[in-house]
PDB file of C-alpha atoms in Angstrom:
ATOM      1  CA  UNK A   1       9.623 -21.726  14.372  1.00 61.00           C
ATOM      2  CA  UNK A   2       7.612 -18.559  14.166  1.00 69.00           C
ATOM      3  CA  UNK A   3       9.913 -15.372  13.416  1.00 90.00           C
ATOM      4  CA  UNK A   4       8.672 -13.257  16.485  1.00 94.00           C
ATOM      5  CA  UNK A   5       7.073 -15.251  19.143  1.00 95.00           C
ATOM      6  CA  UNK A   6       4.656 -14.295  21.996  1.00 95.00           C
ATOM      7  CA  UNK A   7       2.854 -16.362  24.569  1.00 90.00           C
ATOM      8  CA  UNK A   8      -0.565 -15.522  24.175  1.00 88.00           C
ATOM      9  CA  UNK A   9      -1.921 -16.207  27.768  1.00 89.00           C
ATOM     10  CA  UNK A  10      -3.793 -14.620  29.119  1.00 94.00           C
ATOM     11  CA  UNK A  11      -1.874 -13.437  31.301  1.00 96.00           C
ATOM     12  CA  UNK A  12      -3.731 -11.934  34.685  1.00 97.00           C
ATOM     13  CA  UNK A  13      -2.568  -9.738  37.058  1.00 97.00           C
ATOM     14  CA  UNK A  14      -4.035  -8.289  40.456  1.00 97.00           C
ATOM     15  CA  UNK A  15      -4.291  -4.330  40.143  1.00 97.00           C
ATOM     16  CA  UNK A  16      -1.177  -2.598  40.907  1.00 97.00           C
ATOM     17  CA  UNK A  17       0.995  -5.343  40.404  1.00 97.00           C
ATOM     18  CA  UNK A  18       4.009  -5.424  37.653  1.00 97.00           C
ATOM     19  CA  UNK A  19       2.594  -7.093  34.456  1.00 97.00           C
ATOM     20  CA  UNK A  20       5.532  -8.703  32.403  1.00 97.00           C
ATOM     21  CA  UNK A  21       5.184  -9.905  29.035  1.00 97.00           C
ATOM     22  CA  UNK A  22       7.949 -11.015  27.100  1.00 97.00           C
ATOM     23  CA  UNK A  23       8.846 -11.248  22.700  1.00 97.00           C
ATOM     24  CA  UNK A  24      11.095 -13.345  21.623  1.00 97.00           C
ATOM     25  CA  UNK A  25      12.725 -13.276  17.573  1.00 95.00           C
ATOM     26  CA  UNK A  26      14.701 -15.364  14.963  1.00 93.00           C
ATOM     27  CA  UNK A  27      16.214 -12.797  13.075  1.00 90.00           C
ATOM     28  CA  UNK A  28      19.108 -11.651  14.649  1.00 89.00           C
ATOM     29  CA  UNK A  29      19.882  -8.445  11.973  1.00 86.00           C
ATOM     30  CA  UNK A  30      16.404  -7.239  13.769  1.00 89.00           C
ATOM     31  CA  UNK A  31      16.672  -3.326  14.940  1.00 87.00           C
ATOM     32  CA  UNK A  32      14.087  -1.796  16.114  1.00 92.00           C
ATOM     33  CA  UNK A  33      11.988  -3.228  18.465  1.00 95.00           C
ATOM     34  CA  UNK A  34       8.059  -1.920  19.106  1.00 96.00           C
ATOM     35  CA  UNK A  35       5.126  -2.706  21.185  1.00 97.00           C
ATOM     36  CA  UNK A  36       1.553  -1.788  20.515  1.00 96.00           C
ATOM     37  CA  UNK A  37      -0.747  -2.251  22.600  1.00 97.00           C
ATOM     38  CA  UNK A  38      -5.239  -2.795  20.912  1.00 96.00           C
ATOM     39  CA  UNK A  39      -7.991  -3.283  22.754  1.00 95.00           C
ATOM     40  CA  UNK A  40     -10.989  -5.621  21.471  1.00 91.00           C
ATOM     41  CA  UNK A  41     -12.158  -4.820  18.119  1.00 90.00           C
ATOM     42  CA  UNK A  42      -9.882  -1.633  17.875  1.00 93.00           C
ATOM     43  CA  UNK A  43      -6.421  -0.368  15.411  1.00 94.00           C
ATOM     44  CA  UNK A  44      -2.902  -1.032  17.929  1.00 95.00           C
ATOM     45  CA  UNK A  45      -1.651   1.977  19.451  1.00 94.00           C
ATOM     46  CA  UNK A  46       1.764   2.296  19.578  1.00 94.00           C
ATOM     47  CA  UNK A  47       3.527   2.072  23.302  1.00 95.00           C
ATOM     48  CA  UNK A  48       7.066   2.174  23.120  1.00 94.00           C
ATOM     49  CA  UNK A  49      10.115   1.308  20.738  1.00 94.00           C
ATOM     50  CA  UNK A  50      13.501   0.696  21.204  1.00 95.00           C
ATOM     51  CA  UNK A  51      16.775   0.353  19.617  1.00 90.00           C
ATOM     52  CA  UNK A  52      19.778  -0.400  21.967  1.00 89.00           C
ATOM     53  CA  UNK A  53      20.179  -2.659  24.526  1.00 91.00           C
ATOM     54  CA  UNK A  54      18.927  -2.498  27.806  1.00 93.00           C
ATOM     55  CA  UNK A  55      16.194  -0.869  29.208  1.00 94.00           C
ATOM     56  CA  UNK A  56      13.929   2.231  28.149  1.00 95.00           C
ATOM     57  CA  UNK A  57      11.740   3.659  30.242  1.00 96.00           C
ATOM     58  CA  UNK A  58       8.327   5.694  29.599  1.00 95.00           C
ATOM     59  CA  UNK A  59       5.746   6.739  32.830  1.00 96.00           C
ATOM     60  CA  UNK A  60       5.072   2.845  33.915  1.00 97.00           C
ATOM     61  CA  UNK A  61       5.776   1.225  30.776  1.00 97.00           C
ATOM     62  CA  UNK A  62       9.480  -0.406  30.871  1.00 97.00           C
ATOM     63  CA  UNK A  63      11.196  -2.031  27.378  1.00 97.00           C
ATOM     64  CA  UNK A  64      14.144  -4.088  27.691  1.00 97.00           C
ATOM     65  CA  UNK A  65      16.196  -5.559  25.095  1.00 96.00           C
ATOM     66  CA  UNK A  66      18.230  -8.256  25.146  1.00 95.00           C
ATOM     67  CA  UNK A  67      19.972  -8.564  21.564  1.00 93.00           C
ATOM     68  CA  UNK A  68      22.222 -11.488  22.309  1.00 94.00           C
ATOM     69  CA  UNK A  69      19.751 -13.952  24.003  1.00 94.00           C
ATOM     70  CA  UNK A  70      16.943 -12.042  21.290  1.00 95.00           C
ATOM     71  CA  UNK A  71      13.992 -10.462  23.459  1.00 95.00           C
ATOM     72  CA  UNK A  72      12.506  -7.562  24.603  1.00 97.00           C
ATOM     73  CA  UNK A  73       9.743  -7.728  27.001  1.00 97.00           C
ATOM     74  CA  UNK A  74       7.507  -5.054  28.442  1.00 98.00           C
ATOM     75  CA  UNK A  75       6.939  -4.303  32.423  1.00 98.00           C
ATOM     76  CA  UNK A  76       4.368  -2.628  33.272  1.00 98.00           C
ATOM     77  CA  UNK A  77       4.646  -1.026  36.689  1.00 98.00           C
ATOM     78  CA  UNK A  78       1.208  -0.402  38.978  1.00 98.00           C
ATOM     79  CA  UNK A  79      -0.928  -2.373  36.535  1.00 98.00           C
ATOM     80  CA  UNK A  80      -4.557  -0.700  36.195  1.00 97.00           C
ATOM     81  CA  UNK A  81      -7.812  -2.395  35.082  1.00 97.00           C
ATOM     82  CA  UNK A  82      -7.716   0.025  31.975  1.00 97.00           C
ATOM     83  CA  UNK A  83      -4.560  -2.119  31.005  1.00 97.00           C
ATOM     84  CA  UNK A  84      -6.221  -4.526  29.619  1.00 97.00           C
ATOM     85  CA  UNK A  85      -5.524  -5.303  26.276  1.00 97.00           C
ATOM     86  CA  UNK A  86      -3.819  -7.631  23.495  1.00 96.00           C
ATOM     87  CA  UNK A  87      -0.048  -6.176  23.712  1.00 97.00           C
ATOM     88  CA  UNK A  88       1.692  -6.614  20.180  1.00 96.00           C
ATOM     89  CA  UNK A  89       5.633  -7.257  20.070  1.00 97.00           C
ATOM     90  CA  UNK A  90       6.469  -6.142  16.520  1.00 95.00           C
ATOM     91  CA  UNK A  91      10.070  -6.588  15.164  1.00 94.00           C
ATOM     92  CA  UNK A  92      11.815  -4.524  11.985  1.00 90.00           C
ATOM     93  CA  UNK A  93      14.829  -5.978  10.909  1.00 76.00           C
ATOM     94  CA  UNK A  94      17.264  -3.740   9.866  1.00 64.00           C
ATOM     95  CA  UNK A  95      18.217  -4.335   6.498  1.00 62.00           C
ATOM     96  CA  UNK A  96      15.146  -3.359   5.500  1.00 62.00           C
ATOM     97  CA  UNK A  97      14.067   0.249   4.431  1.00 68.00           C
ATOM     98  CA  UNK A  98      10.592  -0.745   3.676  1.00 74.00           C
ATOM     99  CA  UNK A  99       9.392  -0.012   7.205  1.00 75.00           C
ATOM    100  CA  UNK A 100       7.666  -3.823   7.209  1.00 85.00           C
ATOM    101  CA  UNK A 101       6.867  -5.226  10.576  1.00 90.00           C
ATOM    102  CA  UNK A 102       6.607  -8.655  11.406  1.00 92.00           C
ATOM    103  CA  UNK A 103       4.595  -9.355  14.345  1.00 94.00           C
ATOM    104  CA  UNK A 104       4.004 -11.299  16.972  1.00 95.00           C
ATOM    105  CA  UNK A 105       0.180 -12.932  18.263  1.00 94.00           C
ATOM    106  CA  UNK A 106       0.182 -10.947  21.111  1.00 95.00           C
ATOM    107  CA  UNK A 107      -0.457 -11.715  24.548  1.00 96.00           C
ATOM    108  CA  UNK A 108      -3.657 -10.525  26.267  1.00 96.00           C
ATOM    109  CA  UNK A 109      -3.163  -8.653  29.518  1.00 97.00           C
ATOM    110  CA  UNK A 110      -6.020  -9.014  32.095  1.00 97.00           C
ATOM    111  CA  UNK A 111      -5.683  -6.743  35.009  1.00 97.00           C
ATOM    112  CA  UNK A 112      -8.214  -7.565  37.870  1.00 96.00           C
ATOM    113  CA  UNK A 113      -9.337  -4.932  40.277  1.00 93.00           C
TER     114      UNK A 113
ATOM    115  CA  UNK B   1      -8.320  16.988  12.270  1.00 59.00           C
ATOM    116  CA  UNK B   2      -4.982  14.437  10.433  1.00 68.00           C
ATOM    117  CA  UNK B   3      -4.990  10.488  10.214  1.00 93.00           C
ATOM    118  CA  UNK B   4      -6.150   7.768   8.840  1.00 96.00           C
ATOM    119  CA  UNK B   5     -10.041   6.720   7.873  1.00 96.00           C
ATOM    120  CA  UNK B   6     -10.917   3.109   7.126  1.00 97.00           C
ATOM    121  CA  UNK B   7     -14.267   2.760   5.958  1.00 96.00           C
ATOM    122  CA  UNK B   8     -16.790   0.823   5.371  1.00 96.00           C
ATOM    123  CA  UNK B   9     -16.753  -0.445   9.204  1.00 95.00           C
ATOM    124  CA  UNK B  10     -18.286  -3.965   8.485  1.00 96.00           C
ATOM    125  CA  UNK B  11     -18.646  -5.149   5.292  1.00 95.00           C
ATOM    126  CA  UNK B  12     -19.848  -8.828   4.321  1.00 92.00           C
ATOM    127  CA  UNK B  13     -18.751 -10.525   1.111  1.00 90.00           C
ATOM    128  CA  UNK B  14     -20.826 -12.726  -1.104  1.00 89.00           C
ATOM    129  CA  UNK B  15     -19.154 -15.859  -2.207  1.00 85.00           C
ATOM    130  CA  UNK B  16     -17.776 -15.569  -5.444  1.00 87.00           C
ATOM    131  CA  UNK B  17     -17.696 -11.498  -5.057  1.00 92.00           C
ATOM    132  CA  UNK B  18     -15.027  -8.952  -5.018  1.00 94.00           C
ATOM    133  CA  UNK B  19     -15.538  -6.153  -2.575  1.00 95.00           C
ATOM    134  CA  UNK B  20     -12.879  -3.037  -2.123  1.00 97.00           C
ATOM    135  CA  UNK B  21     -11.951  -1.565   1.169  1.00 97.00           C
ATOM    136  CA  UNK B  22     -11.100   2.127   1.451  1.00 98.00           C
ATOM    137  CA  UNK B  23      -8.257   3.793   3.653  1.00 98.00           C
ATOM    138  CA  UNK B  24      -7.582   7.811   2.830  1.00 97.00           C
ATOM    139  CA  UNK B  25      -4.754   9.097   5.259  1.00 97.00           C
ATOM    140  CA  UNK B  26      -4.321  13.633   5.226  1.00 96.00           C
ATOM    141  CA  UNK B  27      -0.896  13.000   7.244  1.00 94.00           C
ATOM    142  CA  UNK B  28       1.430  13.361   3.826  1.00 94.00           C
ATOM    143  CA  UNK B  29       3.029  10.191   4.409  1.00 94.00           C
ATOM    144  CA  UNK B  30       4.723   7.975   1.825  1.00 93.00           C
ATOM    145  CA  UNK B  31       4.602   4.623   2.939  1.00 94.00           C
ATOM    146  CA  UNK B  32       1.100   3.090   2.992  1.00 96.00           C
ATOM    147  CA  UNK B  33       0.631  -0.992   4.459  1.00 96.00           C
ATOM    148  CA  UNK B  34      -2.203  -3.306   4.473  1.00 98.00           C
ATOM    149  CA  UNK B  35      -2.564  -6.040   7.298  1.00 97.00           C
ATOM    150  CA  UNK B  36      -4.845  -8.748   7.948  1.00 97.00           C
ATOM    151  CA  UNK B  37      -5.713  -9.961  11.708  1.00 96.00           C
ATOM    152  CA  UNK B  38      -7.336 -13.393  12.426  1.00 94.00           C
ATOM    153  CA  UNK B  39      -8.482 -13.718  15.815  1.00 88.00           C
ATOM    154  CA  UNK B  40      -5.856 -14.260  18.131  1.00 81.00           C
ATOM    155  CA  UNK B  41      -3.520 -13.592  15.855  1.00 84.00           C
ATOM    156  CA  UNK B  42      -1.179 -11.151  15.172  1.00 88.00           C
ATOM    157  CA  UNK B  43      -0.771  -8.648  11.781  1.00 94.00           C
ATOM    158  CA  UNK B  44       0.260  -9.756   8.489  1.00 95.00           C
ATOM    159  CA  UNK B  45       1.411  -8.599   6.088  1.00 95.00           C
ATOM    160  CA  UNK B  46      -0.692  -8.214   2.755  1.00 97.00           C
ATOM    161  CA  UNK B  47       0.648  -5.692   0.461  1.00 97.00           C
ATOM    162  CA  UNK B  48       2.907  -2.398   1.103  1.00 96.00           C
ATOM    163  CA  UNK B  49       3.345   0.795  -1.386  1.00 96.00           C
ATOM    164  CA  UNK B  50       6.540   3.221  -0.138  1.00 93.00           C
ATOM    165  CA  UNK B  51       5.377   5.576  -2.947  1.00 93.00           C
ATOM    166  CA  UNK B  52       3.105   6.582  -5.708  1.00 95.00           C
ATOM    167  CA  UNK B  53       2.531   4.311  -8.475  1.00 95.00           C
ATOM    168  CA  UNK B  54       4.278   1.422  -6.648  1.00 95.00           C
ATOM    169  CA  UNK B  55       3.462  -1.256  -4.102  1.00 96.00           C
ATOM    170  CA  UNK B  56       4.752  -4.600  -3.692  1.00 95.00           C
ATOM    171  CA  UNK B  57       3.414  -8.138  -2.066  1.00 96.00           C
ATOM    172  CA  UNK B  58       3.578  -8.511   2.001  1.00 94.00           C
ATOM    173  CA  UNK B  59       3.817 -12.295   2.961  1.00 92.00           C
ATOM    174  CA  UNK B  60      -0.162 -13.707   2.167  1.00 95.00           C
ATOM    175  CA  UNK B  61      -0.823 -10.966  -1.207  1.00 97.00           C
ATOM    176  CA  UNK B  62      -2.829 -13.906  -2.664  1.00 96.00           C
ATOM    177  CA  UNK B  63      -5.953 -13.437  -3.430  1.00 96.00           C
ATOM    178  CA  UNK B  64      -5.932  -9.757  -2.761  1.00 97.00           C
ATOM    179  CA  UNK B  65      -4.877  -6.714  -5.279  1.00 98.00           C
ATOM    180  CA  UNK B  66      -3.798  -2.960  -4.716  1.00 98.00           C
ATOM    181  CA  UNK B  67      -3.762   0.426  -6.271  1.00 97.00           C
ATOM    182  CA  UNK B  68      -1.658   3.670  -5.546  1.00 98.00           C
ATOM    183  CA  UNK B  69      -2.787   6.291  -7.796  1.00 97.00           C
ATOM    184  CA  UNK B  70      -2.711   9.018  -5.434  1.00 96.00           C
ATOM    185  CA  UNK B  71      -0.114   9.370  -2.143  1.00 96.00           C
ATOM    186  CA  UNK B  72      -4.016   9.808   0.384  1.00 97.00           C
ATOM    187  CA  UNK B  73      -5.522   6.627  -1.267  1.00 98.00           C
ATOM    188  CA  UNK B  74      -4.082   2.642  -0.862  1.00 98.00           C
ATOM    189  CA  UNK B  75      -6.946   1.069  -1.597  1.00 98.00           C
ATOM    190  CA  UNK B  76      -7.304  -2.948  -1.333  1.00 98.00           C
ATOM    191  CA  UNK B  77      -9.711  -5.431  -3.418  1.00 97.00           C
ATOM    192  CA  UNK B  78     -10.249  -9.088  -1.675  1.00 96.00           C
ATOM    193  CA  UNK B  79     -10.902 -10.917  -4.624  1.00 94.00           C
ATOM    194  CA  UNK B  80     -12.870 -14.193  -5.535  1.00 91.00           C
ATOM    195  CA  UNK B  81      -9.973 -16.457  -5.097  1.00 90.00           C
ATOM    196  CA  UNK B  82      -9.062 -15.550  -1.162  1.00 90.00           C
ATOM    197  CA  UNK B  83     -10.665 -18.007  -0.463  1.00 88.00           C
ATOM    198  CA  UNK B  84     -11.245 -17.243   3.822  1.00 92.00           C
ATOM    199  CA  UNK B  85     -11.487 -13.702   3.834  1.00 93.00           C
ATOM    200  CA  UNK B  86     -13.023 -13.023   7.180  1.00 95.00           C
ATOM    201  CA  UNK B  87     -11.062 -10.826   9.250  1.00 96.00           C
ATOM    202  CA  UNK B  88     -10.052  -7.569  10.294  1.00 96.00           C
ATOM    203  CA  UNK B  89      -8.005  -5.457   8.055  1.00 98.00           C
ATOM    204  CA  UNK B  90      -6.287  -3.161   8.865  1.00 97.00           C
ATOM    205  CA  UNK B  91      -4.826  -0.264   7.351  1.00 97.00           C
ATOM    206  CA  UNK B  92      -1.229   1.877   8.305  1.00 96.00           C
ATOM    207  CA  UNK B  93       0.793   4.762   6.804  1.00 95.00           C
ATOM    208  CA  UNK B  94       4.198   6.114   7.663  1.00 93.00           C
ATOM    209  CA  UNK B  95       6.299   8.733   7.264  1.00 89.00           C
ATOM    210  CA  UNK B  96       9.681   7.984   4.924  1.00 84.00           C
ATOM    211  CA  UNK B  97      11.779   9.448   8.302  1.00 83.00           C
ATOM    212  CA  UNK B  98       9.393   7.775  10.436  1.00 83.00           C
ATOM    213  CA  UNK B  99       9.556   4.550  12.132  1.00 83.00           C
ATOM    214  CA  UNK B 100       5.848   5.036  13.962  1.00 88.00           C
ATOM    215  CA  UNK B 101       2.780   3.053  12.233  1.00 91.00           C
ATOM    216  CA  UNK B 102       0.038   4.914  12.185  1.00 93.00           C
ATOM    217  CA  UNK B 103      -3.345   2.953  11.625  1.00 95.00           C
ATOM    218  CA  UNK B 104      -6.765   3.716  10.510  1.00 96.00           C
ATOM    219  CA  UNK B 105      -9.798   1.861  12.894  1.00 96.00           C
ATOM    220  CA  UNK B 106     -10.081  -1.133  10.282  1.00 96.00           C
ATOM    221  CA  UNK B 107     -12.161  -2.562   8.486  1.00 97.00           C
ATOM    222  CA  UNK B 108     -14.390  -6.204   9.751  1.00 96.00           C
ATOM    223  CA  UNK B 109     -14.716  -8.168   6.599  1.00 96.00           C
ATOM    224  CA  UNK B 110     -17.604 -11.318   6.782  1.00 94.00           C
ATOM    225  CA  UNK B 111     -18.580 -13.875   4.959  1.00 88.00           C
ATOM    226  CA  UNK B 112     -22.388 -14.380   3.879  1.00 82.00           C
TER     227      UNK B 112
END
């Protein structure tokens, strides 16, 4: 079992719809969770991070964390063609102070005009 | 402008050759990281350093070497022992009291 798993997609949604991206992780000691967006050939950029169970909203983006079920999701409201990218879920183990992140393989999102 | 600079953007390696990827940051971050990304895959950690003159192996260190002689610099050498080096290499840094990784623009390494 991979430590951090994502559906590679592609996930295709029409413009204006809600895109839902999911991620599961295997280490119950994980305490910090990150969503990065990566355009083709570019470096990842941080969209959101979440530590506590529940929802965290930032503009059109909402991160949801459920530690009991070991999943974290990212919702993108009013999806735009410019949101088309690969979304990487990353997890940091709580017992480590090295800042090491474990990344999932990423989900490719396509927003169709 | 503060940031992380990786060079070159594209690099070609001949069989049996060692090549070095440069990573320089002026963010005054203590921690630096090297990740490898294969097509359609996530990032895998090669090496990381939390302080000058100290570094640790990541998950896929075989065939790679690093040095951290200066806080600003964390070069990665891809040795001839790395038999499948073609990938996108990303350098990142992190402030001591922060969670966010700051990434460079990456180096695409290919084998001739």
